[in-house]
Amino acid sequence: MKSCKGIENPAFVASSPENPRRLCASSPCIEISVVSTPDAGSPPPQEPPERPESPQPSGAPDASRLGSLSEYEEGPYGLGSFQPRALQRCNTPRGFLFHYCLLALTQGIVVNGLVNISISTIEKRYELQSSLTGLISSSYDIAFCLLSLFVSFFGERGHKPRWLAFSSFMIGLGALVFSLPKFFSGKYQFGSLFKDTCSTTKNQHGCNTSSSPLFYYLYVFVLGQLLLGTGGTPLYTLGTAFIDDSVPIHKSSLYIGIGYAMSILGPAVGYVLGGQLLTLYIDIDLKHSIDITEDDPRWLGAWWIGFLISWLLAWSLIIPFSCFPKHLPGTAKIQEGKISQTHQSASLQHTDSNFGQSFKDFPAALKNLMRNTVFMCLVLSTCSEALITTGFATFLPKFIENQFGLSSSSAATLAGTVLIPGAALGQILGGILVSKFKMTCKNIMKFALLTSVISLVLTFVFAYANCENEPFAGVSKLYNGTGELGNLTAPCNADCNCLRSYYYPVCGGNGVQYFSPCYAGCTQSISKRHAKVYYNCSCIEGEIDVTPTPSSVSLEAQAGKCSSHCKNLPPFLGIFFAAIVFTFMAGTPITVSILRCVNQRQRSLALGIQCTLLRLLGTIPGPIIFGSAIDSTCILWDINECGNKGACWVYNNVKMAYMLVAISVICKIITVSFNGLAVFLYKPPPSVTDVAFQNQNAVVTTVSLESDLSRAGNDG
């Protein structure tokens, strides 16, 4: 039996029929040759060349060592011959993570921040229906699903940092294209003010079924979202795999967790930035020549400025990513020290060195991953979690608004305060704990299972948070004993010519909520400092307990919903925050588990499959399922002048709470079941400490103990 002196070179000696790999497990050492099936006519195996006794420093490999670095092409930071020494400090995992975080932050700002907060403004400006703006929102996921598998498959063996440079370019281009309608649609004409009080003069709002010429800008918005989806594809597949390549196995979860946390903080920044920009008039050059304010319903904000800022920020990252080498310095040495934890049944025996470079290999690679039961269980668990998180990200503000009687802006602020910090904290905590305790693949999956069970228990908070609806005239309470439930029109407002499509709730001094000042029968109004007040309201009777106005006219109604008597908001927010933390605490560990349980060569494709299924089974149907469930609790619909049903104005709060509990518990049970199944099915290599990561020419994910002993006996 040959002795083994250990590997002194920071890169593996390339494994091939002419050059077998030496694996040092423990003393005594055994030389194991992993041989791919040779092609016909190939020369017989030769003895491996002697390794140098005194290796060169890792920063300056000589010509004899460059051949062994064929898989990990490390290099300096720079473009061509421009490689200044001062910039080499960027050529580290931390340097790459910094730029990755900036790109993830920019992508989050645009896709999940600015687009969402600008949708309502875009609807009004370009006269689009909500169903069409829904197409705009889903276009990103459509592009991502169509491209993620192919980008992750072909990008695995490519130059991943340059793929991220391409990602920066496409995200910037998508943001630029999304803002273009502002510059080609002319100035905004806001028209005359709508009268919201009771009037005998009929409002001039007839049924109009013809489409606006501004409708065609819809296709520009869809194109922008498709470009953004194209740019987001390499970011969360190849970028994550590159980080995993470049850091030791126990640090990978920490780096990935930080990167994912920044992608979650992006929407928060986007909402804050977009909200501030919407306080500027849409045509900023006309700001001082218009006579409307933000309180006017005709006001439209400068939604487009944020997209231009994101365009510049994304394109500023193209050159930095282009300067990174194919692999960071030290990658080969890091890979040498890593231990394979690939699921035992997920083997790719005797795969040639060119596998993955041709499209004909794509079906085989896809089939191999789909047959990995542990991988598929982990992916399906993330899909059910994504369905919940996207559903709540979309509808949590509506839930808080209706359950606790808050304004839309206040509900959105509270929802963002809970969701964004909770998700970011969970991602980082999950990465830190996995990194600190240096968990193996199976322990990581057990940790994810534990956090999923805890979040399942905390989900029942929605059953505790339900609050009865406040009195609503014409819906849950009669108009002073007149009219009928389900009909907003009563004798007291029959002559007011009110529009059912104009929802502007007011709270009467009697504690009853009304659909609008018109339906309350109010004929006059006063604009106060904080809220508009109405008086001379024919539908409001009884004792008025609100302080009179300075003009000594009794106030009968105030703009906004009536204050809720439900006191469950603080405990609900606290428990839901904990549920979000534990939900996202499993995010980074599951991603790391996916990277560990699949073949080294197929990590990017595995992430591509995860992202595709995540959208097909999670983020796309999630808002649809949640929206359908919430709509089933509606008790007052918007009916426009044409008689078409639109949005829901009032929901049954108790029924809504129980519907959300049902959906959440079902999805959480699915998550726990698949995580538990992954733990049960996972089979690590027989001697996980003796199996190192595979190199380019021989991809072997499972080495049996019997095979090792047999080969060792032959060598002896």
Tab-separated table of N, CA and C in Angstrom, residues 178-295:
chain	number	residue	atom	x	y	z
A	178	PHE	N	-39.355	50.699	-17.391
A	178	PHE	CA	-40.575	50.864	-16.605
A	178	PHE	C	-40.931	52.335	-16.413
A	179	SER	N	-39.922	53.205	-16.403
A	179	SER	CA	-40.181	54.636	-16.191
A	179	SER	C	-40.480	55.391	-17.482
A	180	LEU	N	-40.266	54.755	-18.649
A	180	LEU	CA	-40.393	55.461	-19.924
A	180	LEU	C	-41.784	56.030	-20.212
A	181	PRO	N	-42.894	55.357	-19.827
A	181	PRO	CA	-44.202	55.953	-20.130
A	181	PRO	C	-44.374	57.366	-19.605
A	182	LYS	N	-43.698	57.707	-18.525
A	182	LYS	CA	-43.813	59.067	-17.997
A	182	LYS	C	-43.349	60.098	-19.018
A	183	PHE	N	-42.336	59.778	-19.798
A	183	PHE	CA	-41.730	60.744	-20.706
A	183	PHE	C	-42.394	60.777	-22.078
A	184	PHE	N	-43.309	59.854	-22.338
A	184	PHE	CA	-43.955	59.816	-23.652
A	184	PHE	C	-45.470	60.000	-23.582
A	185	SER	N	-46.017	60.100	-22.381
A	185	SER	CA	-47.475	60.194	-22.254
A	185	SER	C	-47.966	61.618	-22.036
A	186	GLY	N	-47.073	62.593	-22.056
A	186	GLY	CA	-47.491	63.982	-21.911
A	186	GLY	C	-47.774	64.372	-20.471
A	187	LYS	N	-48.295	65.583	-20.289
A	187	LYS	CA	-48.594	66.098	-18.956
A	187	LYS	C	-49.903	65.506	-18.441
A	188	TYR	N	-49.966	65.384	-17.141
A	188	TYR	CA	-51.151	64.841	-16.494
A	188	TYR	C	-52.240	65.907	-16.397
A	189	GLN	N	-53.449	65.581	-16.877
A	189	GLN	CA	-54.599	66.476	-16.795
A	189	GLN	C	-55.537	65.943	-15.717
A	190	PHE	N	-55.638	66.668	-14.597
A	190	PHE	CA	-56.352	66.097	-13.459
A	190	PHE	C	-57.850	66.366	-13.460
A	191	GLY	N	-58.377	67.233	-14.311
A	191	GLY	CA	-59.822	67.418	-14.427
A	191	GLY	C	-60.427	68.155	-13.246
A	192	SER	N	-61.765	68.124	-13.174
A	192	SER	CA	-62.482	68.870	-12.136
A	192	SER	C	-62.639	68.025	-10.875
A	193	LEU	N	-62.864	68.704	-9.759
A	193	LEU	CA	-62.967	68.035	-8.474
A	193	LEU	C	-64.311	67.330	-8.335
A	194	PHE	N	-64.281	66.140	-7.783
A	194	PHE	CA	-65.490	65.363	-7.552
A	194	PHE	C	-66.169	65.854	-6.265
A	195	LYS	N	-67.457	66.047	-6.329
A	195	LYS	CA	-68.210	66.523	-5.167
A	195	LYS	C	-68.631	65.321	-4.328
A	196	ASP	N	-68.167	65.299	-3.044
A	196	ASP	CA	-68.390	64.125	-2.215
A	196	ASP	C	-69.578	64.258	-1.266
A	197	THR	N	-70.226	65.401	-1.226
A	197	THR	CA	-71.361	65.594	-0.316
A	197	THR	C	-72.675	65.416	-1.057
A	198	CYS	N	-73.742	65.446	-0.279
A	198	CYS	CA	-75.086	65.269	-0.834
A	198	CYS	C	-75.442	66.452	-1.725
A	199	SER	N	-75.885	66.149	-2.953
A	199	SER	CA	-76.211	67.202	-3.898
A	199	SER	C	-77.364	66.743	-4.779
A	200	THR	N	-78.241	67.658	-5.079
A	200	THR	CA	-79.352	67.326	-5.970
A	200	THR	C	-78.923	67.293	-7.423
A	201	THR	N	-77.709	67.838	-7.700
A	201	THR	CA	-77.177	67.815	-9.064
A	201	THR	C	-76.460	66.492	-9.287
A	202	LYS	N	-76.786	65.794	-10.333
A	202	LYS	CA	-76.216	64.480	-10.591
A	202	LYS	C	-74.769	64.601	-11.042
A	203	ASN	N	-73.890	63.782	-10.456
A	203	ASN	CA	-72.485	63.766	-10.857
A	203	ASN	C	-72.353	63.244	-12.282
A	204	GLN	N	-71.476	63.880	-13.026
A	204	GLN	CA	-71.288	63.515	-14.437
A	204	GLN	C	-70.291	62.358	-14.548
A	205	HIS	N	-70.736	61.186	-14.161
A	205	HIS	CA	-69.895	59.998	-14.257
A	205	HIS	C	-70.725	58.893	-14.871
A	206	GLY	N	-70.777	58.844	-16.191
A	206	GLY	CA	-71.548	57.819	-16.875
A	206	GLY	C	-70.751	56.553	-17.079
A	207	CYS	N	-71.398	55.568	-17.677
A	207	CYS	CA	-70.745	54.294	-17.955
A	207	CYS	C	-69.909	54.423	-19.216
A	208	ASN	N	-68.609	54.199	-19.085
A	208	ASN	CA	-67.700	54.330	-20.224
A	208	ASN	C	-66.967	53.012	-20.410
A	209	THR	N	-67.257	52.324	-21.518
A	209	THR	CA	-66.644	51.019	-21.770
A	209	THR	C	-65.490	51.084	-22.759
A	210	SER	N	-65.234	52.224	-23.368
A	210	SER	CA	-64.153	52.339	-24.350
A	210	SER	C	-62.814	52.445	-23.640
A	211	SER	N	-61.789	51.894	-24.264
A	211	SER	CA	-60.452	51.909	-23.674
A	211	SER	C	-59.749	53.220	-23.992
A	212	SER	N	-58.904	53.624	-23.079
A	212	SER	CA	-58.160	54.869	-23.235
A	212	SER	C	-56.962	54.658	-24.161
A	213	PRO	N	-56.551	55.702	-24.897
A	213	PRO	CA	-55.333	55.560	-25.717
A	213	PRO	C	-54.087	55.323	-24.871
A	214	LEU	N	-54.183	55.627	-23.563
A	214	LEU	CA	-53.049	55.371	-22.671
A	214	LEU	C	-52.917	53.886	-22.346
A	215	PHE	N	-53.912	53.094	-22.755
A	215	PHE	CA	-53.910	51.667	-22.447
A	215	PHE	C	-52.660	50.972	-22.968
A	216	TYR	N	-52.148	51.417	-24.104
A	216	TYR	CA	-51.052	50.707	-24.754
A	216	TYR	C	-49.730	50.829	-24.001
A	217	TYR	N	-49.659	51.738	-23.040
A	217	TYR	CA	-48.455	51.795	-22.203
A	217	TYR	C	-48.370	50.583	-21.277
A	218	LEU	N	-49.458	49.836	-21.184
A	218	LEU	CA	-49.437	48.594	-20.410
A	218	LEU	C	-48.312	47.684	-20.888
A	219	TYR	N	-48.116	47.607	-22.203
A	219	TYR	CA	-47.109	46.701	-22.755
A	219	TYR	C	-45.694	47.150	-22.410
A	220	VAL	N	-45.505	48.448	-22.231
A	220	VAL	CA	-44.184	48.943	-21.818
A	220	VAL	C	-43.905	48.511	-20.379
A	221	PHE	N	-44.907	48.606	-19.513
A	221	PHE	CA	-44.730	48.170	-18.125
A	221	PHE	C	-44.460	46.668	-18.056
A	222	VAL	N	-45.175	45.885	-18.867
A	222	VAL	CA	-44.952	44.442	-18.893
A	222	VAL	C	-43.540	44.128	-19.371
A	223	LEU	N	-43.064	44.844	-20.401
A	223	LEU	CA	-41.704	44.642	-20.895
A	223	LEU	C	-40.682	44.958	-19.807
A	224	GLY	N	-40.903	46.036	-19.080
A	224	GLY	CA	-39.993	46.374	-17.989
A	224	GLY	C	-39.934	45.281	-16.943
A	225	GLN	N	-41.074	44.712	-16.594
A	225	GLN	CA	-41.093	43.634	-15.607
A	225	GLN	C	-40.425	42.366	-16.140
A	226	LEU	N	-40.603	42.077	-17.426
A	226	LEU	CA	-39.930	40.917	-18.014
A	226	LEU	C	-38.412	41.078	-17.965
A	227	LEU	N	-37.937	42.277	-18.230
A	227	LEU	CA	-36.493	42.537	-18.143
A	227	LEU	C	-36.006	42.412	-16.706
A	228	LEU	N	-36.796	42.898	-15.759
A	228	LEU	CA	-36.426	42.766	-14.352
A	228	LEU	C	-36.381	41.295	-13.941
A	229	GLY	N	-37.323	40.491	-14.429
A	229	GLY	CA	-37.307	39.067	-14.135
A	229	GLY	C	-36.098	38.369	-14.730
A	230	THR	N	-35.710	38.788	-15.937
A	230	THR	CA	-34.508	38.234	-16.559
A	230	THR	C	-33.275	38.558	-15.727
A	231	GLY	N	-33.210	39.773	-15.203
A	231	GLY	CA	-32.062	40.160	-14.383
A	231	GLY	C	-32.048	39.494	-13.031
A	232	GLY	N	-33.215	39.190	-12.475
A	232	GLY	CA	-33.251	38.569	-11.156
A	232	GLY	C	-32.876	37.102	-11.166
A	233	THR	N	-32.928	36.451	-12.328
A	233	THR	CA	-32.672	35.018	-12.399
A	233	THR	C	-31.252	34.635	-11.966
A	234	PRO	N	-30.177	35.238	-12.522
A	234	PRO	CA	-28.829	34.836	-12.080
A	234	PRO	C	-28.542	35.206	-10.631
A	235	LEU	N	-29.219	36.223	-10.122
A	235	LEU	CA	-28.902	36.734	-8.787
A	235	LEU	C	-29.111	35.676	-7.721
A	236	TYR	N	-30.246	34.995	-7.760
A	236	TYR	CA	-30.588	34.060	-6.686
A	236	TYR	C	-30.254	32.607	-7.010
A	237	THR	N	-29.644	32.358	-8.153
A	237	THR	CA	-29.190	31.008	-8.478
A	237	THR	C	-27.667	30.968	-8.543
A	238	LEU	N	-27.103	31.636	-9.537
A	238	LEU	CA	-25.651	31.618	-9.701
A	238	LEU	C	-24.945	32.416	-8.609
A	239	GLY	N	-25.541	33.521	-8.185
A	239	GLY	CA	-24.912	34.325	-7.138
A	239	GLY	C	-24.805	33.567	-5.835
A	240	THR	N	-25.865	32.863	-5.456
A	240	THR	CA	-25.842	32.068	-4.226
A	240	THR	C	-24.828	30.938	-4.331
A	241	ALA	N	-24.778	30.257	-5.477
A	241	ALA	CA	-23.817	29.170	-5.667
A	241	ALA	C	-22.383	29.687	-5.612
A	242	PHE	N	-22.129	30.886	-6.151
A	242	PHE	CA	-20.778	31.449	-6.124
A	242	PHE	C	-20.347	31.744	-4.681
A	243	ILE	N	-21.264	32.270	-3.875
A	243	ILE	CA	-20.944	32.517	-2.464
A	243	ILE	C	-20.606	31.202	-1.773
A	244	ASP	N	-21.387	30.168	-2.040
A	244	ASP	CA	-21.133	28.861	-1.423
A	244	ASP	C	-19.798	28.292	-1.868
A	245	ASP	N	-19.388	28.567	-3.102
A	245	ASP	CA	-18.079	28.125	-3.596
A	245	ASP	C	-16.935	28.783	-2.837
A	246	SER	N	-17.108	30.044	-2.473
A	246	SER	CA	-15.992	30.897	-2.094
A	246	SER	C	-15.700	30.944	-0.606
A	247	VAL	N	-16.550	30.347	0.221
A	247	VAL	CA	-16.341	30.413	1.668
A	247	VAL	C	-16.345	29.007	2.245
A	248	PRO	N	-15.707	28.816	3.409
A	248	PRO	CA	-15.743	27.502	4.061
A	248	PRO	C	-17.170	27.087	4.359
A	249	ILE	N	-17.365	25.795	4.496
A	249	ILE	CA	-18.715	25.245	4.601
A	249	ILE	C	-19.465	25.791	5.805
A	250	HIS	N	-18.757	26.075	6.923
A	250	HIS	CA	-19.453	26.547	8.115
A	250	HIS	C	-19.787	28.038	8.051
A	251	LYS	N	-19.219	28.757	7.080
A	251	LYS	CA	-19.529	30.170	6.921
A	251	LYS	C	-20.560	30.438	5.823
A	252	SER	N	-20.820	29.431	5.026
A	252	SER	CA	-21.707	29.612	3.880
A	252	SER	C	-23.085	30.109	4.303
A	253	SER	N	-23.643	29.512	5.349
A	253	SER	CA	-24.986	29.900	5.781
A	253	SER	C	-25.040	31.346	6.243
A	254	LEU	N	-23.970	31.812	6.894
A	254	LEU	CA	-23.934	33.198	7.360
A	254	LEU	C	-23.928	34.167	6.184
A	255	TYR	N	-23.076	33.906	5.189
A	255	TYR	CA	-22.984	34.786	4.031
A	255	TYR	C	-24.288	34.786	3.237
A	256	ILE	N	-24.863	33.595	3.021
A	256	ILE	CA	-26.112	33.512	2.268
A	256	ILE	C	-27.234	34.203	3.030
A	257	GLY	N	-27.250	34.032	4.358
A	257	GLY	CA	-28.276	34.680	5.171
A	257	GLY	C	-28.208	36.191	5.088
A	258	ILE	N	-26.997	36.737	5.101
A	258	ILE	CA	-26.837	38.193	4.982
A	258	ILE	C	-27.328	38.672	3.621
A	259	GLY	N	-26.966	37.931	2.569
A	259	GLY	CA	-27.409	38.312	1.226
A	259	GLY	C	-28.918	38.287	1.087
A	260	TYR	N	-29.551	37.247	1.619
A	260	TYR	CA	-31.002	37.148	1.540
A	260	TYR	C	-31.679	38.208	2.399
A	261	ALA	N	-31.059	38.539	3.537
A	261	ALA	CA	-31.634	39.587	4.394
A	261	ALA	C	-31.658	40.923	3.663
A	262	MET	N	-30.621	41.206	2.882
A	262	MET	CA	-30.593	42.459	2.131
A	262	MET	C	-31.675	42.474	1.058
A	263	SER	N	-31.956	41.325	0.474
A	263	SER	CA	-33.031	41.277	-0.528
A	263	SER	C	-34.388	41.517	0.121
A	264	ILE	N	-34.509	41.193	1.413
A	264	ILE	CA	-35.759	41.448	2.132
A	264	ILE	C	-35.853	42.912	2.546
A	265	LEU	N	-34.715	43.519	2.887
A	265	LEU	CA	-34.722	44.932	3.264
A	265	LEU	C	-35.007	45.831	2.064
A	266	GLY	N	-34.739	45.313	0.852
A	266	GLY	CA	-34.976	46.097	-0.354
A	266	GLY	C	-36.393	46.633	-0.464
A	267	PRO	N	-37.416	45.773	-0.289
A	267	PRO	CA	-38.791	46.288	-0.355
A	267	PRO	C	-39.074	47.378	0.669
A	268	ALA	N	-38.491	47.255	1.875
A	268	ALA	CA	-38.711	48.292	2.894
A	268	ALA	C	-38.163	49.629	2.421
A	269	VAL	N	-36.949	49.594	1.865
A	269	VAL	CA	-36.363	50.823	1.329
A	269	VAL	C	-37.204	51.349	0.174
A	270	GLY	N	-37.694	50.420	-0.675
A	270	GLY	CA	-38.516	50.827	-1.808
A	270	GLY	C	-39.807	51.493	-1.375
A	271	TYR	N	-40.440	50.958	-0.329
A	271	TYR	CA	-41.686	51.556	0.156
A	271	TYR	C	-41.431	52.940	0.748
A	272	VAL	N	-40.355	53.069	1.523
A	272	VAL	CA	-40.050	54.377	2.121
A	272	VAL	C	-39.707	55.384	1.030
A	273	LEU	N	-38.826	54.986	0.106
A	273	LEU	CA	-38.429	55.876	-0.981
A	273	LEU	C	-39.627	56.232	-1.857
A	274	GLY	N	-40.400	55.216	-2.250
A	274	GLY	CA	-41.556	55.469	-3.102
A	274	GLY	C	-42.601	56.327	-2.414
A	275	GLY	N	-42.806	56.095	-1.118
A	275	GLY	CA	-43.776	56.897	-0.381
A	275	GLY	C	-43.392	58.362	-0.324
A	276	GLN	N	-42.107	58.631	-0.137
A	276	GLN	CA	-41.653	60.021	-0.113
A	276	GLN	C	-41.764	60.672	-1.491
A	277	LEU	N	-41.471	59.907	-2.530
A	277	LEU	CA	-41.532	60.467	-3.881
A	277	LEU	C	-42.978	60.729	-4.316
A	278	LEU	N	-43.920	59.976	-3.771
A	278	LEU	CA	-45.324	60.198	-4.127
A	278	LEU	C	-45.871	61.482	-3.520
A	279	THR	N	-45.121	62.106	-2.607
A	279	THR	CA	-45.536	63.413	-2.087
A	279	THR	C	-45.163	64.543	-3.042
A	280	LEU	N	-44.340	64.217	-4.059
A	280	LEU	CA	-44.018	65.185	-5.112
A	280	LEU	C	-45.024	65.031	-6.249
A	281	TYR	N	-45.405	66.139	-6.856
A	281	TYR	CA	-46.369	66.066	-7.957
A	281	TYR	C	-45.758	65.332	-9.140
A	282	ILE	N	-46.588	64.576	-9.868
A	282	ILE	CA	-46.108	63.713	-10.938
A	282	ILE	C	-45.294	64.477	-11.983
A	283	ASP	N	-45.721	65.698	-12.317
A	283	ASP	CA	-44.950	66.556	-13.227
A	283	ASP	C	-44.226	67.586	-12.357
A	284	ILE	N	-43.011	67.250	-11.947
A	284	ILE	CA	-42.334	68.065	-10.931
A	284	ILE	C	-42.072	69.483	-11.409
A	285	ASP	N	-42.017	69.697	-12.725
A	285	ASP	CA	-41.785	71.047	-13.226
A	285	ASP	C	-43.032	71.924	-13.123
A	286	LEU	N	-44.187	71.326	-12.827
A	286	LEU	CA	-45.432	72.092	-12.698
A	286	LEU	C	-45.890	72.210	-11.245
A	287	LYS	N	-45.044	71.810	-10.317
A	287	LYS	CA	-45.460	71.739	-8.915
A	287	LYS	C	-45.994	73.071	-8.393
A	288	HIS	N	-45.386	74.176	-8.782
A	288	HIS	CA	-45.765	75.480	-8.235
A	288	HIS	C	-46.884	76.150	-9.034
A	289	SER	N	-47.336	75.511	-10.111
A	289	SER	CA	-48.376	76.130	-10.932
A	289	SER	C	-49.706	75.400	-10.859
A	290	ILE	N	-49.826	74.436	-9.951
A	290	ILE	CA	-51.080	73.703	-9.799
A	290	ILE	C	-51.743	74.096	-8.484
A	291	ASP	N	-53.052	73.891	-8.403
A	291	ASP	CA	-53.803	74.324	-7.226
A	291	ASP	C	-54.406	73.155	-6.464
A	292	ILE	N	-53.803	71.955	-6.562
A	292	ILE	CA	-54.279	70.811	-5.786
A	292	ILE	C	-53.179	70.358	-4.829
A	293	THR	N	-53.575	69.718	-3.753
A	293	THR	CA	-52.639	69.235	-2.738
A	293	THR	C	-52.713	67.712	-2.654
A	294	GLU	N	-51.898	67.138	-1.787
A	294	GLU	CA	-51.871	65.681	-1.635
A	294	GLU	C	-53.196	65.128	-1.150
A	295	ASP	N	-53.979	65.924	-0.432
A	295	ASP	CA	-55.261	65.456	0.090
A	295	ASP	C	-56.328	65.354	-0.989
